Amino acid sequence: MKKILIFCLLFISFSPFHLFSQKYLEIQPLFEYPVAPEEMESLEERCSFLVKHFWDNFNFKQKTAVDQHALNDAFQVYVSALQYSVEKENEQSLNILIKQISGNPILLMQFTKAAEENLYGPRAEIWSDYIYLKFLDAVEKNKKLNISRKTKYIDQAKALRMSAVGNAAPSFEFIDKNGETKNYFSMSTPTLLIFGWPDDTDWRLSRLKMDSNFKLTELLEKGKLNVLYIIPEYKDNWQEEISNYNKKWTLGISPEIRKTYDIRINPSVYLIGADGKIVNKTISIGDAVEKALNLVN
């Protein structure tokens, strides 16, 4: 709440200094940000006003590219207000914004990059697949954009929809550590599906914690819980890097998995319930293990 309040105060007395890439940089704003009327006291009311009027002073008719860093910065403030605005205002604002940029391929791509930075990427402070998909859909539908520029975003949209929480976990092919082609499909046993790179330091520490978790080990031994660890792209000597992993885990590599699952952080963790549906995604290893144990208990 405190952080959002600070962002909202930026509209009252805007300063061009923002925390960017862990350093304070001076970013010249692209346009004058709106100011909520003083009589509006509640955070929801002020943010709703800001969401509704945020882009009023932006020139959507310009044909040349704008400064991407400045646009990313503006979008970050906009997204911060979206969190506490009235849902109806959010939907209207986003729909109007998408309509305004859809006729301008240059701006459409720039706004989509800003949305990726602030709603999807590893540096995003707020993840919202629902909002990000609005921009991805606009890119896919735009006939003026070359397919080569759209492919990345089309693939992202497909993966986001296929691997959404509540959906049945998609099946996929992978190569196991013995070089054999196997298929993953959801079973009646709760499963931790982990996509990641074995040489990552944080992951190594997380794996050690998993191995030392007595309850997790017990459930694996009894077959009441499954763990799959899949490397999401080709890697030399990958078998050697996972040779000392828990023997009860299913291990493998699947270079095409990004077309099926949303993998944006390392590791990307999915918790699959006994009904085969995705219970949680992109959560920490610690949270995933805790939630998995609760599913079994």
CSV table of C-alpha atoms in Angstrom, one decimal, residues 1 5 19 23 30 39 59 82 107 121 125 131 136 139 141 150 154 171 196 203 205 222 232 254 268 275:
chain,number,residue,atom,x,y,z
A,1,MET,CA,0.0,0.0,0.0
A,5,LEU,CA,0.6,5.6,-2.4
A,19,LEU,CA,14.6,4.1,-9.8
A,23,LYS,CA,20.3,3.4,-10.2
A,30,LEU,CA,7.0,12.1,-22.6
A,39,GLU,CA,-11.0,17.0,-3.1
A,59,ASN,CA,0.3,12.3,-28.7
A,82,LEU,CA,-4.4,0.3,-12.1
A,107,LEU,CA,3.5,2.8,-31.0
A,121,GLY,CA,9.3,-9.6,-17.7
A,125,GLU,CA,7.0,-5.5,-10.1
A,131,ILE,CA,-3.7,-7.0,-19.0
A,136,LEU,CA,-0.4,-9.4,-27.2
A,139,VAL,CA,-0.1,-7.3,-31.9
A,141,LYS,CA,-4.4,-9.0,-35.0
A,150,LYS,CA,4.9,-10.7,-34.1
A,154,ILE,CA,2.1,-14.7,-30.5
A,171,SER,CA,1.1,-32.5,-21.9
A,196,GLY,CA,14.9,-24.2,-14.9
A,203,TRP,CA,18.3,-22.8,-7.8
A,205,LEU,CA,20.3,-23.6,-2.9
A,222,LYS,CA,5.6,-43.2,-0.9
A,232,PRO,CA,13.7,-25.5,-21.1
A,254,SER,CA,12.5,-29.9,-23.6
A,268,SER,CA,9.5,-21.4,-13.2
A,275,ASP,CA,-7.2,-33.3,-10.9
